[in-house]
PDB file of C-alpha atoms in Angstrom:
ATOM      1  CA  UNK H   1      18.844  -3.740 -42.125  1.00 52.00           C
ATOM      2  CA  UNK H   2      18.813  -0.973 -40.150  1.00 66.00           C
ATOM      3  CA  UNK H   3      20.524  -0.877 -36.307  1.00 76.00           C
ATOM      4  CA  UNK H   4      18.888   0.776 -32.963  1.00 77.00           C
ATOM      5  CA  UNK H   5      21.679   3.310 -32.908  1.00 82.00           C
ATOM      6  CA  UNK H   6      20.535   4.422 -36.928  1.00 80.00           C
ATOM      7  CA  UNK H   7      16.866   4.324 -35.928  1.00 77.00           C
ATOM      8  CA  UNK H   8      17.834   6.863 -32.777  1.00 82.00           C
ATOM      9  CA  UNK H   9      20.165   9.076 -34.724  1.00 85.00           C
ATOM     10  CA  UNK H  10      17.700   9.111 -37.913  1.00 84.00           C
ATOM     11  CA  UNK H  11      15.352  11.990 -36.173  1.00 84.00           C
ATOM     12  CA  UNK H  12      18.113  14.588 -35.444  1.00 88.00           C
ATOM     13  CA  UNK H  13      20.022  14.030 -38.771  1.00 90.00           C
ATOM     14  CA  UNK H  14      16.765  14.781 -40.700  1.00 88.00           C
ATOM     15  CA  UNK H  15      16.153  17.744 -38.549  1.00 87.00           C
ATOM     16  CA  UNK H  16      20.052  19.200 -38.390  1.00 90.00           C
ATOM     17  CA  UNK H  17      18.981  18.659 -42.849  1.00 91.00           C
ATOM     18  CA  UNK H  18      16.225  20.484 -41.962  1.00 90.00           C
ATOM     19  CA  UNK H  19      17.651  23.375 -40.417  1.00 89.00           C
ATOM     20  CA  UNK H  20      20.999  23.767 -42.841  1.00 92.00           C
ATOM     21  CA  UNK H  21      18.587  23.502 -45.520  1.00 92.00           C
ATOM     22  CA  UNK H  22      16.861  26.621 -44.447  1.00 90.00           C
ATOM     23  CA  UNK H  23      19.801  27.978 -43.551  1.00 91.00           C
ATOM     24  CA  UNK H  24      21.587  27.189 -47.561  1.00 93.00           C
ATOM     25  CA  UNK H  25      18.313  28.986 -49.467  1.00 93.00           C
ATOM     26  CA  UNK H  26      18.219  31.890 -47.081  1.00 91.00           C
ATOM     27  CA  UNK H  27      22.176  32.133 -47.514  1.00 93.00           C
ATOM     28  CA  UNK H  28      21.005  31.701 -51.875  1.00 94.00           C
ATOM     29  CA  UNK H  29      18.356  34.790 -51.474  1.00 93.00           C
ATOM     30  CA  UNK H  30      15.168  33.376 -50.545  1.00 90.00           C
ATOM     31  CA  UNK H  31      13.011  35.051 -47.897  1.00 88.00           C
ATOM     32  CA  UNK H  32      12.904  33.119 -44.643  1.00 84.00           C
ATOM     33  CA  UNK H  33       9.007  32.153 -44.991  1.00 82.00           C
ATOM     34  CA  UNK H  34       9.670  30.659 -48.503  1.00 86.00           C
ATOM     35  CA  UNK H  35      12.966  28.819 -47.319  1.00 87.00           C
ATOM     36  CA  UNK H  36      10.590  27.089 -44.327  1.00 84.00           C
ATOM     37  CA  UNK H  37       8.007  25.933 -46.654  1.00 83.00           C
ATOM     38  CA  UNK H  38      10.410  24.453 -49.832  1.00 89.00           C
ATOM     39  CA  UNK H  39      12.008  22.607 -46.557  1.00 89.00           C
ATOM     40  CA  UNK H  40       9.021  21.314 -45.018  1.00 85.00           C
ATOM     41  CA  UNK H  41       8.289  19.210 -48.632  1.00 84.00           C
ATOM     42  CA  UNK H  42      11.863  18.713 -49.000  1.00 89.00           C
ATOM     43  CA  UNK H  43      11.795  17.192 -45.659  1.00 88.00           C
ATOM     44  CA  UNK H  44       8.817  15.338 -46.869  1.00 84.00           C
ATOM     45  CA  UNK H  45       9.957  13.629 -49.353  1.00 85.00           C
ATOM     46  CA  UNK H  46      12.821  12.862 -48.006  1.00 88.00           C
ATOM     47  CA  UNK H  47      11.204  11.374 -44.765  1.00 84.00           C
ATOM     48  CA  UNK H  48       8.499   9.359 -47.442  1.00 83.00           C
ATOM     49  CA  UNK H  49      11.783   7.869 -49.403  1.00 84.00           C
ATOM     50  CA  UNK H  50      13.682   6.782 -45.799  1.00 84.00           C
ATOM     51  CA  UNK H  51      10.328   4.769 -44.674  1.00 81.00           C
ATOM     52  CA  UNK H  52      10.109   3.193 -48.362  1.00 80.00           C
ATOM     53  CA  UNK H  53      13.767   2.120 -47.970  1.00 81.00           C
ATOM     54  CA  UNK H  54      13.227   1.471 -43.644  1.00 79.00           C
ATOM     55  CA  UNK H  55       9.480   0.802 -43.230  1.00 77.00           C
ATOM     56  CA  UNK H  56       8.763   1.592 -39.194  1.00 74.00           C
ATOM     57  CA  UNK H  57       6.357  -1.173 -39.625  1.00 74.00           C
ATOM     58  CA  UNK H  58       7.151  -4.058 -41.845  1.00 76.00           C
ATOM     59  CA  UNK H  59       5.262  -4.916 -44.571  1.00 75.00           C
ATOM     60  CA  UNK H  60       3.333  -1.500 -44.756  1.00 73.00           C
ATOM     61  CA  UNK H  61       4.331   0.561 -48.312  1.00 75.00           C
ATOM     62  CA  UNK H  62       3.932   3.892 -48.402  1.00 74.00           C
ATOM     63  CA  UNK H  63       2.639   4.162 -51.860  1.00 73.00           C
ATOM     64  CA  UNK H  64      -0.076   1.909 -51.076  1.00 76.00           C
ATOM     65  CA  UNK H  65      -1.250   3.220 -47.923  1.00 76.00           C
ATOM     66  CA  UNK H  66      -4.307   4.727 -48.565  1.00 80.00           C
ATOM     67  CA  UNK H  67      -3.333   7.089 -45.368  1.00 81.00           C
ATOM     68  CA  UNK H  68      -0.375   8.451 -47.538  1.00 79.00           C
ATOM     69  CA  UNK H  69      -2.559  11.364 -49.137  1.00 83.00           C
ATOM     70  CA  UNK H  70      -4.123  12.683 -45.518  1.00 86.00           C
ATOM     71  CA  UNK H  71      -0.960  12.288 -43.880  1.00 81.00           C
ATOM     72  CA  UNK H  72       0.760  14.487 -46.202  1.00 80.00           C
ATOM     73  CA  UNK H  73      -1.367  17.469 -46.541  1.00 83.00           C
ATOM     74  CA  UNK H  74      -1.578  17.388 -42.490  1.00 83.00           C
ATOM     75  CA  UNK H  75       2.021  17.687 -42.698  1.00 78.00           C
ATOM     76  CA  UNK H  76       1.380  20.681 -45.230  1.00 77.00           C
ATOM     77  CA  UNK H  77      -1.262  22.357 -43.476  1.00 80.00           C
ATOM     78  CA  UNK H  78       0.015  21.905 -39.805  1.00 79.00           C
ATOM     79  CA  UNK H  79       3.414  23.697 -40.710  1.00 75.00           C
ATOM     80  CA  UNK H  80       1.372  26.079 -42.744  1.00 73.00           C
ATOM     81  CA  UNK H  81      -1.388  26.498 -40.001  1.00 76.00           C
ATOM     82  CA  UNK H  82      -0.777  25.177 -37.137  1.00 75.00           C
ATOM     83  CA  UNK H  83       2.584  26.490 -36.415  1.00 72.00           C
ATOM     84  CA  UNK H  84       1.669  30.584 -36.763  1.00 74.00           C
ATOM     85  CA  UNK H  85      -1.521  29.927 -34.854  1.00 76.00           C
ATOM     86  CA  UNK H  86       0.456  28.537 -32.008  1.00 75.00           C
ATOM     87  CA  UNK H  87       2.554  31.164 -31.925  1.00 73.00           C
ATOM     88  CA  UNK H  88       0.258  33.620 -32.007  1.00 74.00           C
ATOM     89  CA  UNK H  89      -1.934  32.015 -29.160  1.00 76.00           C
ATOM     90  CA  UNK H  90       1.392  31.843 -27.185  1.00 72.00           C
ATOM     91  CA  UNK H  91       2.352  35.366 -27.538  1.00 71.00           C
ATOM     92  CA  UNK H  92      -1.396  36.963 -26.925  1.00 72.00           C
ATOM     93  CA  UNK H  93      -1.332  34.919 -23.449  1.00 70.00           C
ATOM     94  CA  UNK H  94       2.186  35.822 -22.488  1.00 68.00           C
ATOM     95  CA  UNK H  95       1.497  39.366 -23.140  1.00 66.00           C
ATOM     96  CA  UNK H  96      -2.070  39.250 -21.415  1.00 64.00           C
ATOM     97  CA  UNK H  97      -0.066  37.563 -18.320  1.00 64.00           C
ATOM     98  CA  UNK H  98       3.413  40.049 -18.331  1.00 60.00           C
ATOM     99  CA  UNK H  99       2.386  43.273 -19.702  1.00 57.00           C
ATOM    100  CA  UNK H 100       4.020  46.471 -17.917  1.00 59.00           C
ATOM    101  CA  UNK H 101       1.025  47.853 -17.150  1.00 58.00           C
ATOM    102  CA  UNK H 102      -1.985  47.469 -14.472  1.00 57.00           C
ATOM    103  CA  UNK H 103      -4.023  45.102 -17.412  1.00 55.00           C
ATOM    104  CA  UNK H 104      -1.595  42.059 -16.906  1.00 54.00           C
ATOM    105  CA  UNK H 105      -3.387  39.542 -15.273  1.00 52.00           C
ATOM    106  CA  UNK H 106      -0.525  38.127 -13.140  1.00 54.00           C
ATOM    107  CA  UNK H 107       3.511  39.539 -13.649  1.00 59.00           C
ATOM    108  CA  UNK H 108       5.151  36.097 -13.432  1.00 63.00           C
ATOM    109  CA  UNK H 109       7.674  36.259 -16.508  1.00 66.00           C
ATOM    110  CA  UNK H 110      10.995  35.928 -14.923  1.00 68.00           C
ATOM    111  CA  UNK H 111      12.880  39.449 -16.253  1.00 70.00           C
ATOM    112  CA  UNK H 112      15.388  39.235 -13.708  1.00 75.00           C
ATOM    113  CA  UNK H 113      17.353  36.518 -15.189  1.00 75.00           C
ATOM    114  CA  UNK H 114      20.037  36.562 -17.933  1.00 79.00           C
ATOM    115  CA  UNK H 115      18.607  36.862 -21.542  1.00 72.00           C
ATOM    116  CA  UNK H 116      19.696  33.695 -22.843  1.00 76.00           C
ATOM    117  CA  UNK H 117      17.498  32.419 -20.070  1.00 78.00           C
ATOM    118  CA  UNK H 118      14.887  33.949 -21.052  1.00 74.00           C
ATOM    119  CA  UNK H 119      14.865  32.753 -24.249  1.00 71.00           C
ATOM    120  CA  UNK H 120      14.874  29.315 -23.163  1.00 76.00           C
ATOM    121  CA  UNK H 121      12.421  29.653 -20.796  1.00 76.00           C
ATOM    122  CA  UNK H 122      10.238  31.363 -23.935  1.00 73.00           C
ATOM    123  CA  UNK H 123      11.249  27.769 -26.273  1.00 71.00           C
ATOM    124  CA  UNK H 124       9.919  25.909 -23.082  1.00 74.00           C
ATOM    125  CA  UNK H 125       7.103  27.812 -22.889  1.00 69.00           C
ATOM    126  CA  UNK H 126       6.513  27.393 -26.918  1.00 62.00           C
ATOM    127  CA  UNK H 127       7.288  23.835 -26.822  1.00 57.00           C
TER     128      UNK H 127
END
């Protein structure tokens, strides 16, 4: 049986895993990119054994959805894909709109403000 308070705190404790995990086999030698992917079937697997133990919708198993396949490799190929694409979309715009020189199409990045601002205005942004 699982509580509202373990269904709410489930998300962040498999991403904190998430994170130290990359952290751990970066810290053991691996190169960042190599450390993301292991993690993103380690967190895989270990999101496809919490809904075999907590099904979100009862009566559905995992093993016998016939969804299970798809659903993984978009998980694969989104993290693989998806992700760098994004970022590289995001970067070509913000440097097309905030470049120094006279090709920027508008100077709105806020530079003035304090770097750590910046950088959450850039994960806003991002997101």
């Amino acid at each position: 049986m699982k509580s509202r308070a373990f269904q709410y705190a489930l998300f962040p404790l498999v991403l904190a895993g998430s994170i130290a995990t990359v952290v751990v086999l970066v810290e053991l030698g691996l190169s960042v990119p190599k450390a993301c992917f292991l993690t993103v079937f380690l967190s895989a697997a270990v999101i496809a054994g919490l809904e075999r133990l907590w099904p979100r919708v009862d009566g559905v198993d995992l093993l016998a959805d016939s969804q299970s396949p798809r659903d993984f490799a978009h998980t694969i190929l989104v993290s693989r894909v998806g992700g760098p694409l994004g970022a590289l979309a995001v970067v070509t715009v913000i440097g097309l709109l905030s470049s120094d020189d006279s090709t920027a199409l508008v100077s709105w990045w806020p530079e003035a403000l304090p770097f750590t601002v910046e950088v959450l205005a850039a994960w806003l942004v991002f997101g």
